[in-house]
mmCIF file of C-alpha atoms and ligand atoms in Angstrom:
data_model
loop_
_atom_site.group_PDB
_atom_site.id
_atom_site.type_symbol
_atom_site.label_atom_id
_atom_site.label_comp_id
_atom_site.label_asym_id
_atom_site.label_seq_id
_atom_site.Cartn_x
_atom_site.Cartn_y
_atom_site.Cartn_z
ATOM 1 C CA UNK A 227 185.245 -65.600 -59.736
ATOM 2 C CA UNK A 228 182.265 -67.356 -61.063
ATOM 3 C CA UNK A 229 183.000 -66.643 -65.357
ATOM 4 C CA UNK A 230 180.328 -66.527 -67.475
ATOM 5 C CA UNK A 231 182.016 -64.122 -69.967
ATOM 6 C CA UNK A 232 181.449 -67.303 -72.197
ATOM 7 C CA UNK A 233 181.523 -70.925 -72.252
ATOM 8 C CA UNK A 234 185.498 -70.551 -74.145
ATOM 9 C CA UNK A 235 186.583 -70.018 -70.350
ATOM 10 C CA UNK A 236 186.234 -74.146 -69.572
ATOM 11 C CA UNK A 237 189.487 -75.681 -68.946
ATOM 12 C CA UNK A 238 190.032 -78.620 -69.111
ATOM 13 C CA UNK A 239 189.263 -81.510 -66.604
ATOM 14 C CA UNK A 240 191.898 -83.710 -64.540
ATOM 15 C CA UNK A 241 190.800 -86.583 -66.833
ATOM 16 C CA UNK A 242 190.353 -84.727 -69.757
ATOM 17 C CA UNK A 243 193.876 -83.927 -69.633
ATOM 18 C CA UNK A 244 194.976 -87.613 -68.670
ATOM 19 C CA UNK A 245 193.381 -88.854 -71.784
ATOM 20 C CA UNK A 246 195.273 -86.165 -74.028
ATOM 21 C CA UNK A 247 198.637 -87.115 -72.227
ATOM 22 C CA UNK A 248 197.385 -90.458 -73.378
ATOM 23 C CA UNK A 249 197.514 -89.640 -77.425
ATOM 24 C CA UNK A 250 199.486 -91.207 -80.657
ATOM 25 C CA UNK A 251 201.501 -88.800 -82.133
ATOM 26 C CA UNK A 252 202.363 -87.989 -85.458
ATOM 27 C CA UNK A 253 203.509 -85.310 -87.696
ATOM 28 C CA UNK A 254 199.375 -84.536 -88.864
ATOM 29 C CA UNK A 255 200.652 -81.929 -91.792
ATOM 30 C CA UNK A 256 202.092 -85.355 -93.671
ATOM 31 C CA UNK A 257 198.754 -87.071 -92.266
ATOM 32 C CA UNK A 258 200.938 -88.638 -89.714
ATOM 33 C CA UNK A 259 198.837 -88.264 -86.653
ATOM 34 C CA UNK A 260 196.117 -91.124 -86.042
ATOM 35 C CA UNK A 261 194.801 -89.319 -82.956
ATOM 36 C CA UNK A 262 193.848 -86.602 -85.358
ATOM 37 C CA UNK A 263 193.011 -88.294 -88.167
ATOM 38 C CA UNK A 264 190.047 -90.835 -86.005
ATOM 39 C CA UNK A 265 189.071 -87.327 -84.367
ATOM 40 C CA UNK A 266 188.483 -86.116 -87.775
ATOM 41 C CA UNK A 267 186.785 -89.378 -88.567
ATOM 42 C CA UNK A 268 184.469 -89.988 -85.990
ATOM 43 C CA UNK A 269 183.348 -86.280 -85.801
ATOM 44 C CA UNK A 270 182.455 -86.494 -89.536
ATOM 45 C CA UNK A 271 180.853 -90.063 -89.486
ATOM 46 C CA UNK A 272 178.793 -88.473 -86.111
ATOM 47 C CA UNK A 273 177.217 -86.059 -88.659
ATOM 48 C CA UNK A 274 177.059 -88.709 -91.707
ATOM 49 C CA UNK A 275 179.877 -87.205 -93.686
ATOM 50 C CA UNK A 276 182.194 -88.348 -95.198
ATOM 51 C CA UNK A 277 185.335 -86.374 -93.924
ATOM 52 C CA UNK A 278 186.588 -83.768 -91.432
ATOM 53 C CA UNK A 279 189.465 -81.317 -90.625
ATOM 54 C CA UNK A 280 191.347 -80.506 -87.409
ATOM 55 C CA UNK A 281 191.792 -76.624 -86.718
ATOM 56 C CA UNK A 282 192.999 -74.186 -83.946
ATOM 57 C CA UNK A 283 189.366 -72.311 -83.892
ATOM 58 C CA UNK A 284 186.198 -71.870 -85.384
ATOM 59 C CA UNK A 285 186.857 -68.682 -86.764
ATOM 60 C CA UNK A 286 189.578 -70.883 -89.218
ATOM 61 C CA UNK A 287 187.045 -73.476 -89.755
ATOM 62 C CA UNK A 288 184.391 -70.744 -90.892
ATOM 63 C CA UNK A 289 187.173 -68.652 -92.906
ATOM 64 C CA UNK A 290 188.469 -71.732 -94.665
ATOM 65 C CA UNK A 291 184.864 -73.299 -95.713
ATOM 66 C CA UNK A 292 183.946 -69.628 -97.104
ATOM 67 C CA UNK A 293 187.195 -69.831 -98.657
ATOM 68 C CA UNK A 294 186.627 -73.137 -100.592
ATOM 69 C CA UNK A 295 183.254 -71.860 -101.671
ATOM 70 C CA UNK A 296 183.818 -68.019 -102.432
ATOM 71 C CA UNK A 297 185.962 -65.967 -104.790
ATOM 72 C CA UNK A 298 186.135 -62.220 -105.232
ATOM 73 C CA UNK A 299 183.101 -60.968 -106.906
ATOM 74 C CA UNK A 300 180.701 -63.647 -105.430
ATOM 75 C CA UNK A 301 178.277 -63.209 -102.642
ATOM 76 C CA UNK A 302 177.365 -64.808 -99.436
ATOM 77 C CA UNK A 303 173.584 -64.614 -97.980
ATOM 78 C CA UNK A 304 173.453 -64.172 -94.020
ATOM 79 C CA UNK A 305 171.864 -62.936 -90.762
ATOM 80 C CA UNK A 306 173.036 -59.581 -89.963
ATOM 81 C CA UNK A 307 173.437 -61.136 -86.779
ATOM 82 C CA UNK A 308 175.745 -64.007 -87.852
ATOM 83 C CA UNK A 309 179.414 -64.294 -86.146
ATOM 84 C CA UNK A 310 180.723 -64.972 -89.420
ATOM 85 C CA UNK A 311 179.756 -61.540 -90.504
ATOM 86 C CA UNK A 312 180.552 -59.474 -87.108
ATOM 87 C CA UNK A 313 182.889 -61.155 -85.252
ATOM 88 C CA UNK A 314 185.376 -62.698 -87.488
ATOM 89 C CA UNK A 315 187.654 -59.503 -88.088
ATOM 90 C CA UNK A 316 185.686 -58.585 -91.694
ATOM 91 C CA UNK A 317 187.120 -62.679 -92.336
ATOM 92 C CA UNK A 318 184.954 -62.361 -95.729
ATOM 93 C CA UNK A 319 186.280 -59.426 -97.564
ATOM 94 C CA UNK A 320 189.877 -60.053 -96.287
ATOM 95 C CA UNK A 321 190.481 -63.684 -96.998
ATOM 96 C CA UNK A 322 187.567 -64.364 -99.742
ATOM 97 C CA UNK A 323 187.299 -60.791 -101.417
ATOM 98 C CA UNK A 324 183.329 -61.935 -101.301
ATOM 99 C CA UNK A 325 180.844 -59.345 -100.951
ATOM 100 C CA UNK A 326 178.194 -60.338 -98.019
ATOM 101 C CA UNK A 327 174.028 -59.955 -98.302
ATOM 102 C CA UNK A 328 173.157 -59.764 -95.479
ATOM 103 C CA UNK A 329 169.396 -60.176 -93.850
ATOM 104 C CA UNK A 330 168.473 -57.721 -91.008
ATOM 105 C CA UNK A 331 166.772 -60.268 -88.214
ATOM 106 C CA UNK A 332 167.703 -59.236 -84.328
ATOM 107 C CA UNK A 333 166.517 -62.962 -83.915
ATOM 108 C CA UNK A 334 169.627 -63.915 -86.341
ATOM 109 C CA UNK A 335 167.084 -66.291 -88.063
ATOM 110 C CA UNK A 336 166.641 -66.076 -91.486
ATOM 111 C CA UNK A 337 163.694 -67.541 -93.499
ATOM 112 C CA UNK A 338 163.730 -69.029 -96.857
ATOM 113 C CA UNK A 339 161.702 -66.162 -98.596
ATOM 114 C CA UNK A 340 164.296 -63.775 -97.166
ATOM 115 C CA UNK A 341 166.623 -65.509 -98.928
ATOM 116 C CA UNK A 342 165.116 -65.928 -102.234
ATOM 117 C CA UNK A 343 164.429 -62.032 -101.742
ATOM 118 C CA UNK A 344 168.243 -61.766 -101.619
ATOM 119 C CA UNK A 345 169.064 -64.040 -104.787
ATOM 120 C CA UNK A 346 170.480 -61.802 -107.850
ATOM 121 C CA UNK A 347 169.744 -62.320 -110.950
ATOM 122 C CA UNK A 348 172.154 -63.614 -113.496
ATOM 123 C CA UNK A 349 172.783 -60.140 -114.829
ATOM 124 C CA UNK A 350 176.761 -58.495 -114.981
ATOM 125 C CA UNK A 351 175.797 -55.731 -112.373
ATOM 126 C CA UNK A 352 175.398 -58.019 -109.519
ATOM 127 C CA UNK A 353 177.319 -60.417 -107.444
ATOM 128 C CA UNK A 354 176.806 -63.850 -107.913
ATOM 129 C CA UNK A 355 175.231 -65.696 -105.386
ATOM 130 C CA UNK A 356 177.361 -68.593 -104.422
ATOM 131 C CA UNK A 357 176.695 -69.470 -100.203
ATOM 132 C CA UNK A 358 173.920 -69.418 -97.641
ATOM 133 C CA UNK A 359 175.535 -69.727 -94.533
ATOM 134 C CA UNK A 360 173.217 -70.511 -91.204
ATOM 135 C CA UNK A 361 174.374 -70.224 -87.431
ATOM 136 C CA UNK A 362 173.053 -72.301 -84.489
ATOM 137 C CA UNK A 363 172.868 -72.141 -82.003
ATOM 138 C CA UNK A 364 172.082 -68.481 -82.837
ATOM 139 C CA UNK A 365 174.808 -66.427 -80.490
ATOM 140 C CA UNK A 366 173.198 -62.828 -81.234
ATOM 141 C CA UNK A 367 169.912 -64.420 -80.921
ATOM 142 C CA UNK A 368 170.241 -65.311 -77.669
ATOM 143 C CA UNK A 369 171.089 -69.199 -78.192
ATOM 144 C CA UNK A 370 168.460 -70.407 -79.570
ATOM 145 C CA UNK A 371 167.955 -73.110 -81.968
ATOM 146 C CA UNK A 372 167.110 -72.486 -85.589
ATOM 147 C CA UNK A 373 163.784 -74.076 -86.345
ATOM 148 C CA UNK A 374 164.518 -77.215 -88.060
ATOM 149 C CA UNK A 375 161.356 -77.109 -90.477
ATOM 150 C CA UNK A 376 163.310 -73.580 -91.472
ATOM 151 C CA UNK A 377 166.391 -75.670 -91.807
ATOM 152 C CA UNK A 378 164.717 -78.489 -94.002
ATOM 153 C CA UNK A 379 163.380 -75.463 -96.412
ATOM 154 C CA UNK A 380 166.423 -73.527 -96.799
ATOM 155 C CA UNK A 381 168.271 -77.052 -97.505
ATOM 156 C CA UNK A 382 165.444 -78.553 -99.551
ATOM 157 C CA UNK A 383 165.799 -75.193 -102.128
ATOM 158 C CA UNK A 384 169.188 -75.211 -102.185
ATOM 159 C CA UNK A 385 169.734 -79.076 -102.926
ATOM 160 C CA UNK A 386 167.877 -78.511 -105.964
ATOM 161 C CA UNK A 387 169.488 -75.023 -106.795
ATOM 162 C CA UNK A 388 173.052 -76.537 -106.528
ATOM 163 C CA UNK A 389 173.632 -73.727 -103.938
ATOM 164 C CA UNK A 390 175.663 -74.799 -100.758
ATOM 165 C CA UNK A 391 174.289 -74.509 -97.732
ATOM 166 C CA UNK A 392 176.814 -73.858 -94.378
ATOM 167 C CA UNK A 393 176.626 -74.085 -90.912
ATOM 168 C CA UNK A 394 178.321 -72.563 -88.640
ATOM 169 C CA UNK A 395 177.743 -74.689 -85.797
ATOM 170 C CA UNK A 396 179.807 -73.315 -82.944
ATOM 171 C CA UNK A 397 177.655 -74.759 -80.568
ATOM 172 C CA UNK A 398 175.811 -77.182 -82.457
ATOM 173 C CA UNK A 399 175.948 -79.591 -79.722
ATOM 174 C CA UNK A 400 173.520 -77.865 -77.311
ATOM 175 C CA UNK A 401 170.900 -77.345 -80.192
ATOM 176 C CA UNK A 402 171.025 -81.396 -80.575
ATOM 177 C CA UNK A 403 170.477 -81.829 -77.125
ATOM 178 C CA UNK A 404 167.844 -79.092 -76.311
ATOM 179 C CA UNK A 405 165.945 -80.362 -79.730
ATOM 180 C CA UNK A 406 167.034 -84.032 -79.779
ATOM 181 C CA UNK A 407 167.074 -84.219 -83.081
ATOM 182 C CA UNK A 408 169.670 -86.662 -84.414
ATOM 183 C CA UNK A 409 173.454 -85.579 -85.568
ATOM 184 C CA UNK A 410 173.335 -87.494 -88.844
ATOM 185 C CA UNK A 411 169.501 -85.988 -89.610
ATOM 186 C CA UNK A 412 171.425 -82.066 -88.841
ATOM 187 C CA UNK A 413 174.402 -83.082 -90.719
ATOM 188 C CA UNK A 414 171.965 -84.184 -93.678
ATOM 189 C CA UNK A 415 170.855 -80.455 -94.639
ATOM 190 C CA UNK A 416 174.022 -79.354 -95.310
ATOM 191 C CA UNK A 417 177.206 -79.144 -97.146
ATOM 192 C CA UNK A 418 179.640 -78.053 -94.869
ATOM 193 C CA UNK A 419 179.149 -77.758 -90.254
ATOM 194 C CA UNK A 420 181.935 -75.965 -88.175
ATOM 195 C CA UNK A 421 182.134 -77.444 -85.056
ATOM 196 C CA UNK A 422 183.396 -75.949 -81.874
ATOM 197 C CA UNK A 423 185.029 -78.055 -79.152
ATOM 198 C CA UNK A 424 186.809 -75.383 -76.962
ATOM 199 C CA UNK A 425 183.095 -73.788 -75.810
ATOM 200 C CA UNK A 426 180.784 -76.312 -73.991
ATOM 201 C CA UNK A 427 182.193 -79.198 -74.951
ATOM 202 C CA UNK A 428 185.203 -78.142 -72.816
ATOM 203 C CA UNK A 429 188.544 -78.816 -74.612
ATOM 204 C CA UNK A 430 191.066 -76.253 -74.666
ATOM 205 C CA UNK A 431 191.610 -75.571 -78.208
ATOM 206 C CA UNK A 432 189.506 -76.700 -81.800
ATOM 207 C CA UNK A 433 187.517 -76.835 -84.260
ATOM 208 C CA UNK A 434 186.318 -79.331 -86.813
ATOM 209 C CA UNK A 435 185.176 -78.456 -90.358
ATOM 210 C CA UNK A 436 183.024 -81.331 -91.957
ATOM 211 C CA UNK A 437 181.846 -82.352 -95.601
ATOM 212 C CA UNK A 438 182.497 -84.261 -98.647
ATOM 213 C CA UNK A 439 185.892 -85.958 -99.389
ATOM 214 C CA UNK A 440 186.622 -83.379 -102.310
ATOM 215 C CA UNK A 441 185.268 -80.232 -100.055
ATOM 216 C CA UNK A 442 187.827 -81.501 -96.848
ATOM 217 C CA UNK A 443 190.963 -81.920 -99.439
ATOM 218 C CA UNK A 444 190.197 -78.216 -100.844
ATOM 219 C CA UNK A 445 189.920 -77.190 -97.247
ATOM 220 C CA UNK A 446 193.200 -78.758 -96.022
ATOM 221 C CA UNK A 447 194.706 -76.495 -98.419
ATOM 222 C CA UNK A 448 193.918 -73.612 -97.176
ATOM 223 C CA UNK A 449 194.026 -74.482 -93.856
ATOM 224 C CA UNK A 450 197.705 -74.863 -94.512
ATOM 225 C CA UNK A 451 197.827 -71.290 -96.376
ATOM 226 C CA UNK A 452 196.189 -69.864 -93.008
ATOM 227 C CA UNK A 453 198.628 -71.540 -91.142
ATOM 228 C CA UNK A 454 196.569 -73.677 -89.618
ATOM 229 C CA UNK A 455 198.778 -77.209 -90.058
ATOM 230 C CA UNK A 456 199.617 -77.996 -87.005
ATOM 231 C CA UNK A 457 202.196 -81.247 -86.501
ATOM 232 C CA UNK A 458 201.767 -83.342 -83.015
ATOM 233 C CA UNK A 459 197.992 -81.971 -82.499
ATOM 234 C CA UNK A 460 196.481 -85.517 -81.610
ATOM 235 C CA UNK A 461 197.111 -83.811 -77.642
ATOM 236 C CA UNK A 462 194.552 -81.621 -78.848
ATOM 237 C CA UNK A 463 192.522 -83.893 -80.430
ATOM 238 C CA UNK A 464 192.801 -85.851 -78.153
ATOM 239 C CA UNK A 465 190.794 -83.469 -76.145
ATOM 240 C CA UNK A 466 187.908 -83.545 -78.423
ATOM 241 C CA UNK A 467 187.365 -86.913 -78.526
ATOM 242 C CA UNK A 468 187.256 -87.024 -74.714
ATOM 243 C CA UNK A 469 184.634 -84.037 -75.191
ATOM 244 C CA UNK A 470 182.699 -86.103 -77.908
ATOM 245 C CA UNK A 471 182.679 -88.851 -75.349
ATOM 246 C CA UNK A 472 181.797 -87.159 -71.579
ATOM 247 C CA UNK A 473 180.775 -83.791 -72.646
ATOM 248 C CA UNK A 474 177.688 -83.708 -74.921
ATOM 249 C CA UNK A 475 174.698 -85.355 -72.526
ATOM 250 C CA UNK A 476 175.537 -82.920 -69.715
ATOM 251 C CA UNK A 477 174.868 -79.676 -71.595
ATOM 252 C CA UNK A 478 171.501 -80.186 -70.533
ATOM 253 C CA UNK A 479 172.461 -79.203 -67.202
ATOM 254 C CA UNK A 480 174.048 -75.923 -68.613
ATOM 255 C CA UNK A 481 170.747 -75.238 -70.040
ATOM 256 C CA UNK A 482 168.553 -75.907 -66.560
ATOM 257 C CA UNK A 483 171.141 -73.580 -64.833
ATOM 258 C CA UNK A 484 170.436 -70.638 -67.915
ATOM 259 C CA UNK A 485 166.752 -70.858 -67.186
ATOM 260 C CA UNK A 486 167.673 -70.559 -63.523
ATOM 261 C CA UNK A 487 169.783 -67.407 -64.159
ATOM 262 C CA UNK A 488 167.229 -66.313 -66.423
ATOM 263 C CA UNK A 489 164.343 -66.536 -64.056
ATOM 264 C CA UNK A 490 166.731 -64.218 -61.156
ATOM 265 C CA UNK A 491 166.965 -61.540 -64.119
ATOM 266 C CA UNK A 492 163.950 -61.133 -64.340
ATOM 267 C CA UNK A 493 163.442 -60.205 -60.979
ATOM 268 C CA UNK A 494 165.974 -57.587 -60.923
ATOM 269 C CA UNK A 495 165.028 -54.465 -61.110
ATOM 270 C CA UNK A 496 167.820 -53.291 -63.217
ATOM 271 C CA UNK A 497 166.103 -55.731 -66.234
ATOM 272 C CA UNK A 498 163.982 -54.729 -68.238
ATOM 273 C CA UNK A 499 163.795 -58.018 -70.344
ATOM 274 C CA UNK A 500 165.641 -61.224 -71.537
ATOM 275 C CA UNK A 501 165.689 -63.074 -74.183
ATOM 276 C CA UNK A 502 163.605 -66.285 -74.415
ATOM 277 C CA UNK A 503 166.437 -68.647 -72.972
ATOM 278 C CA UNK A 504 167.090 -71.950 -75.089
ATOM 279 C CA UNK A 505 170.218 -73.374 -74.255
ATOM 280 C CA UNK A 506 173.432 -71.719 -72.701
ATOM 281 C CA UNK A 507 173.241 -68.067 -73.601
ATOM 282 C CA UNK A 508 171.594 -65.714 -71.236
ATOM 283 C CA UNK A 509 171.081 -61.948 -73.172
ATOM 284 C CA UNK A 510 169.407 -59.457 -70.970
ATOM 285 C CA UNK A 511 168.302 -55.878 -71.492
ATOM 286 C CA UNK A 512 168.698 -53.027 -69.043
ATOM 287 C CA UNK A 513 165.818 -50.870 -67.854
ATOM 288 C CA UNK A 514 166.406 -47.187 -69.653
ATOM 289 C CA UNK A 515 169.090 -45.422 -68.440
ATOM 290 C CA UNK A 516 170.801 -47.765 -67.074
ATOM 291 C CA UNK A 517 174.600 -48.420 -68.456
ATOM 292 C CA UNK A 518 175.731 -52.339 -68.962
ATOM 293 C CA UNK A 519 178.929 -51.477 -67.660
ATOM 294 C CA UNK A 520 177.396 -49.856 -64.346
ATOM 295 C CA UNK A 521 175.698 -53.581 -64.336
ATOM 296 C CA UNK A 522 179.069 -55.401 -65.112
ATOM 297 C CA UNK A 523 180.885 -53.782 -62.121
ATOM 298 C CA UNK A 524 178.161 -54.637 -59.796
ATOM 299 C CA UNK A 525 178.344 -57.897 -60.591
ATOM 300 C CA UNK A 526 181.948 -58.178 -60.895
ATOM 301 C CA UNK A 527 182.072 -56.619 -57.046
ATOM 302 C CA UNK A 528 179.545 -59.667 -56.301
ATOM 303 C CA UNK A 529 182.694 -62.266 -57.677
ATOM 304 C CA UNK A 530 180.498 -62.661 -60.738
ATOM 305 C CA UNK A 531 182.071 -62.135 -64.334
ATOM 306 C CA UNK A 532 179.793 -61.420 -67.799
ATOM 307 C CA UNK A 533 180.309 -59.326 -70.550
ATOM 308 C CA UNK A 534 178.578 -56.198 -72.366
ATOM 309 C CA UNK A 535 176.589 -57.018 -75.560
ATOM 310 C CA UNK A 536 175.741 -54.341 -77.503
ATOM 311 C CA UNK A 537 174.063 -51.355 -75.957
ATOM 312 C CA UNK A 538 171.989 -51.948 -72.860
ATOM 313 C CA UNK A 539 172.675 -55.128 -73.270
ATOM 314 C CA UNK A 540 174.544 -58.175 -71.053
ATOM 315 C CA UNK A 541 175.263 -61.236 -71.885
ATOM 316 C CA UNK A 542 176.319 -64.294 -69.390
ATOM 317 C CA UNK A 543 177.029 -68.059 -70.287
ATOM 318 C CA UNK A 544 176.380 -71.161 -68.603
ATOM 319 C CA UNK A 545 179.500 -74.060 -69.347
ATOM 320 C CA UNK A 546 180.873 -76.759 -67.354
ATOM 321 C CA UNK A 547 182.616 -74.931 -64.734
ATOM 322 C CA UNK A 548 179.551 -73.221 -63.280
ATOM 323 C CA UNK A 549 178.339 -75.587 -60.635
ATOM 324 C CA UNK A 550 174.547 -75.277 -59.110
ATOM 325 C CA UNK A 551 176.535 -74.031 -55.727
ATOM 326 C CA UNK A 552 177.917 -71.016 -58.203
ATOM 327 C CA UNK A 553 174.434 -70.924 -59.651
ATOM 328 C CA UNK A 554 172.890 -70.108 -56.386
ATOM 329 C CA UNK A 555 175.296 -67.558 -55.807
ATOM 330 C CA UNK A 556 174.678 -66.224 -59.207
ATOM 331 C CA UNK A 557 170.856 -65.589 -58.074
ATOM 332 C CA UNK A 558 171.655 -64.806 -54.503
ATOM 333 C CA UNK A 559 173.270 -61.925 -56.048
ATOM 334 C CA UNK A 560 171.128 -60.698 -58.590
ATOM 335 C CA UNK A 561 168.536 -59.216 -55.651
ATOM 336 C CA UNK A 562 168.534 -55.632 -56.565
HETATM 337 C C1 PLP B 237 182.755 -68.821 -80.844
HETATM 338 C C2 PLP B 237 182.069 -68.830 -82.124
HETATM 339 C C3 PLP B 237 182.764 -69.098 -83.315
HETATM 340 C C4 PLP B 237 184.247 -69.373 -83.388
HETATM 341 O O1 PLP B 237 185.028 -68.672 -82.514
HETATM 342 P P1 PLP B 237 186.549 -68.999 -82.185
HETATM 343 O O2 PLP B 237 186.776 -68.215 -80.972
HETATM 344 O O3 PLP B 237 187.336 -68.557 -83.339
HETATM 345 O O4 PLP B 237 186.662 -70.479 -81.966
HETATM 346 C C5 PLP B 237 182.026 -69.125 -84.479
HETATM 347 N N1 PLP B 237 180.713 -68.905 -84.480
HETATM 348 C C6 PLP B 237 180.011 -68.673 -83.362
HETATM 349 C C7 PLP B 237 178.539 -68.481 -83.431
HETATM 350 C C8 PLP B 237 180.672 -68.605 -82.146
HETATM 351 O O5 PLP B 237 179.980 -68.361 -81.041
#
C-alpha cells in the first residue's frame, strides 16, 4: 500500500533505529536522562530559546502550553481552522476551562486586524484575552506557510501588548525549508513552538514544547499531571535527534513529489480543484456529486491509501516513505 493517510505513518529507518538502540539512559522524570535532556537542548537552542520539553505528542505539547497560559474564564484567539481547536478532543475547555475566539478563515490564516477585531475590552462581561495561538504549516489550509510579514505583525503587537503569542508548529520544519527562513529568526516571534517529530521528520513518537526557562519549568508540571513523564525516553529521543540530523533537508523532496501529485489531480476528472500546494499536504475537492469515500475506495483498489477531509473533500500526504517509484504509481493511477 502506498500511505498517504498522513506523514504520522513514517516508521522509522534501519539507522534511525540503530542510533536510538545507541542512547544514555536515565530515569528523565528525576532529570536523569542526558539523551533527553541534549534533545531538549539542542531543539530549543535550534529555535534560540532558552529551554525545551520532551512529550509523547503534539496534542500534549499544545494542551500543556495552553495550560501554562490559560485559566477558566480567559480566552484564546484562533483560526477556526486550527488543530488546536478541532482536532484535539475539545483539549481547551476540558483541560484549561478557557473559552476559544475563534476567526472564520478556510485558509486557517488569520491577520492581525482580525485579531484586534477579536480583543475584549477590559469590561466584567467578557473573557479576558490571554493567547493568540498560530499554526504552520497550516493543516486545514492545505499546508501552506503562514506569511511571515503576517507573523512579524501579529508578534510585533503582541510584544508590546504583553500578550503571548503560540505556535503550534506541527510541521514547522517543512515551512523552514519551503521559505528558508532561519529557525532562530521563526523562533524569535514567539513565546512558545510545538514541534512535531513523529510526522515528516520520521521518528516514531514526540513532541517538543519550547520557550523561556520559567515557561518550560511551569510546563514540566503539567506535563507530569497529564501523565506525560516518561522515565528511559532518551530511545525516543534519541529518535529525534537522528531526525534533527538526516531528516530536515530532504523534506524538500516531499514537497516536489506533492506538486507532482497535485499536478495528476488536476487532471482527473473526478477533481474539481486543489488547493495551492506548498509543502506536504495535498487537499483536493471533488467535482459535484461526487462522494470522497466513492474516491477513497477507488484509490484504495489502486493500492493507494488517503483519507476523507471534510465534505467533498480528500486529503493525501507526501513523507519519507513515498518514493518517486510510488509517486509514479500514484499518478499512473489517478487517470480517470
Ligand atoms: C499532527 C498535528 C498536531 C499534533 O498531533 P499528535 O498526533 O497529537 O502528535 C498538532 N497540530 C497540527 C497542525 C498537526 O497536524
Amino acid at each position: 500500500m502506498i500511505d498517504l493517510r498522513s506523514d504520522t505513518v513514517t516508521k522509522p529507518s534501519k539507522e534511525m533505529m540503530e542510533f536510538m538502540m545507541q542512547a544514555e539512559l536515565g530515569d528523565d522524570v528525576f532529570q536523569d536522562d542526558p539523551t533527553v535532556q541534549l534533545f531538549e537542548e539542542i531543539t530549543a537552542k535550534k529555535f534560540g530559546k532558552q529551554a525545551g520539553l520532551f512529550c509523547p505528542s503534539g496534542t500534549m505539547t499544545n494542551q500543556i502550553a495552553l495550560m501554562v497560559y490559560l485559566k477558566p474564564g480567559d480566552e484564546v484567539i484562533c483560526s477556526s481552522e486550527a488543530h488546536i481547536y478541532n482536532y484535539e478532543g475539545g483539549g481547551i475547555a476540558r483541560n484549561s476551562g478557557a473559552s476559544v475566539r475563534l476567526v472564520n478563515r478556510k485558509s486557517g490564516i488569520i491577520y492581525l486586524e482580525e485579531i484586534l477585531d477579536n480583543i475584549n475590552p477590559d469590561d466584567i462581561h467578557y473573557p479576558v484575552t490571554k493567547l493568540v495561538a498560530l499554526e504552520n504549516t497550516v493543516n486545514r489550509g492545505g499546508g501552506i506557510c503562514y506569511p511571515i510579514e503576517e507573523i512579524e505583525k501579529i508578534a510585533s503587537y503582541c510584544k508590546t501588548e504583553k500578550m503571548p503569542l503560540h505556535l503550534d508548529g506541527a510541521r514547522l520544519f517543512n515551512a523552514l525549508v519551503k521559505t528558508q527562513i532561519k529557525a532562530e529568526k521563526m523562533g524569535s516571534f514567539f513565546d512558545s513552538i510545538s514541534l512535531c517529530f513523529s510526522k515528516g521528520m520520521g521518528a516514531p513518537v514526540g513532541s517538543v514544547l519550547i520557550g523561556s526557562e520559567d515557561f518550560i519549568h511551569k510546563a514540566r508540571r503539567v506535563r507530569k499531571v497529564l501523565g506525560g513523564g516518561m522515565r528511559q525516553s532518551g530511545i525516543l529521543a534519541n529518535a529525534g535527534i537522528f531526525a534533527l540530523e538526516n531528516n530536515i533537508d530532504r523534506l524538500s523532496i516531499d514537497h516536489d513529489h506533492a506538486k507532482i501529485i497535485e499536478k495528476a489531480l488536476l487532471k482527473c476528472t473526478w477533481i474539481k480543484n486543489v488547493l495551492d500546494v506548498e509543502t506536504n499536504i495535498i487537499v483536493a475537492y471533488l467535482e459535484d456529486g461526487f462522494l470522497a469515500s466513492d474516491f477513497i475506495e477507488k484509490l484504495a483498489n489502486n493500492g493507494i491509501l488517503a483519507i476523507p477531509f471534510g465534505k467533498g473533500r480528500v486529503r493525501m500526504v507526501t513523507h519519507l516513505d513515498i518514493s518517486e517509484i510510488d509517486v509514479a504509481r500514484v499518478v499512473d493511477s489517478l487517470k480517470f
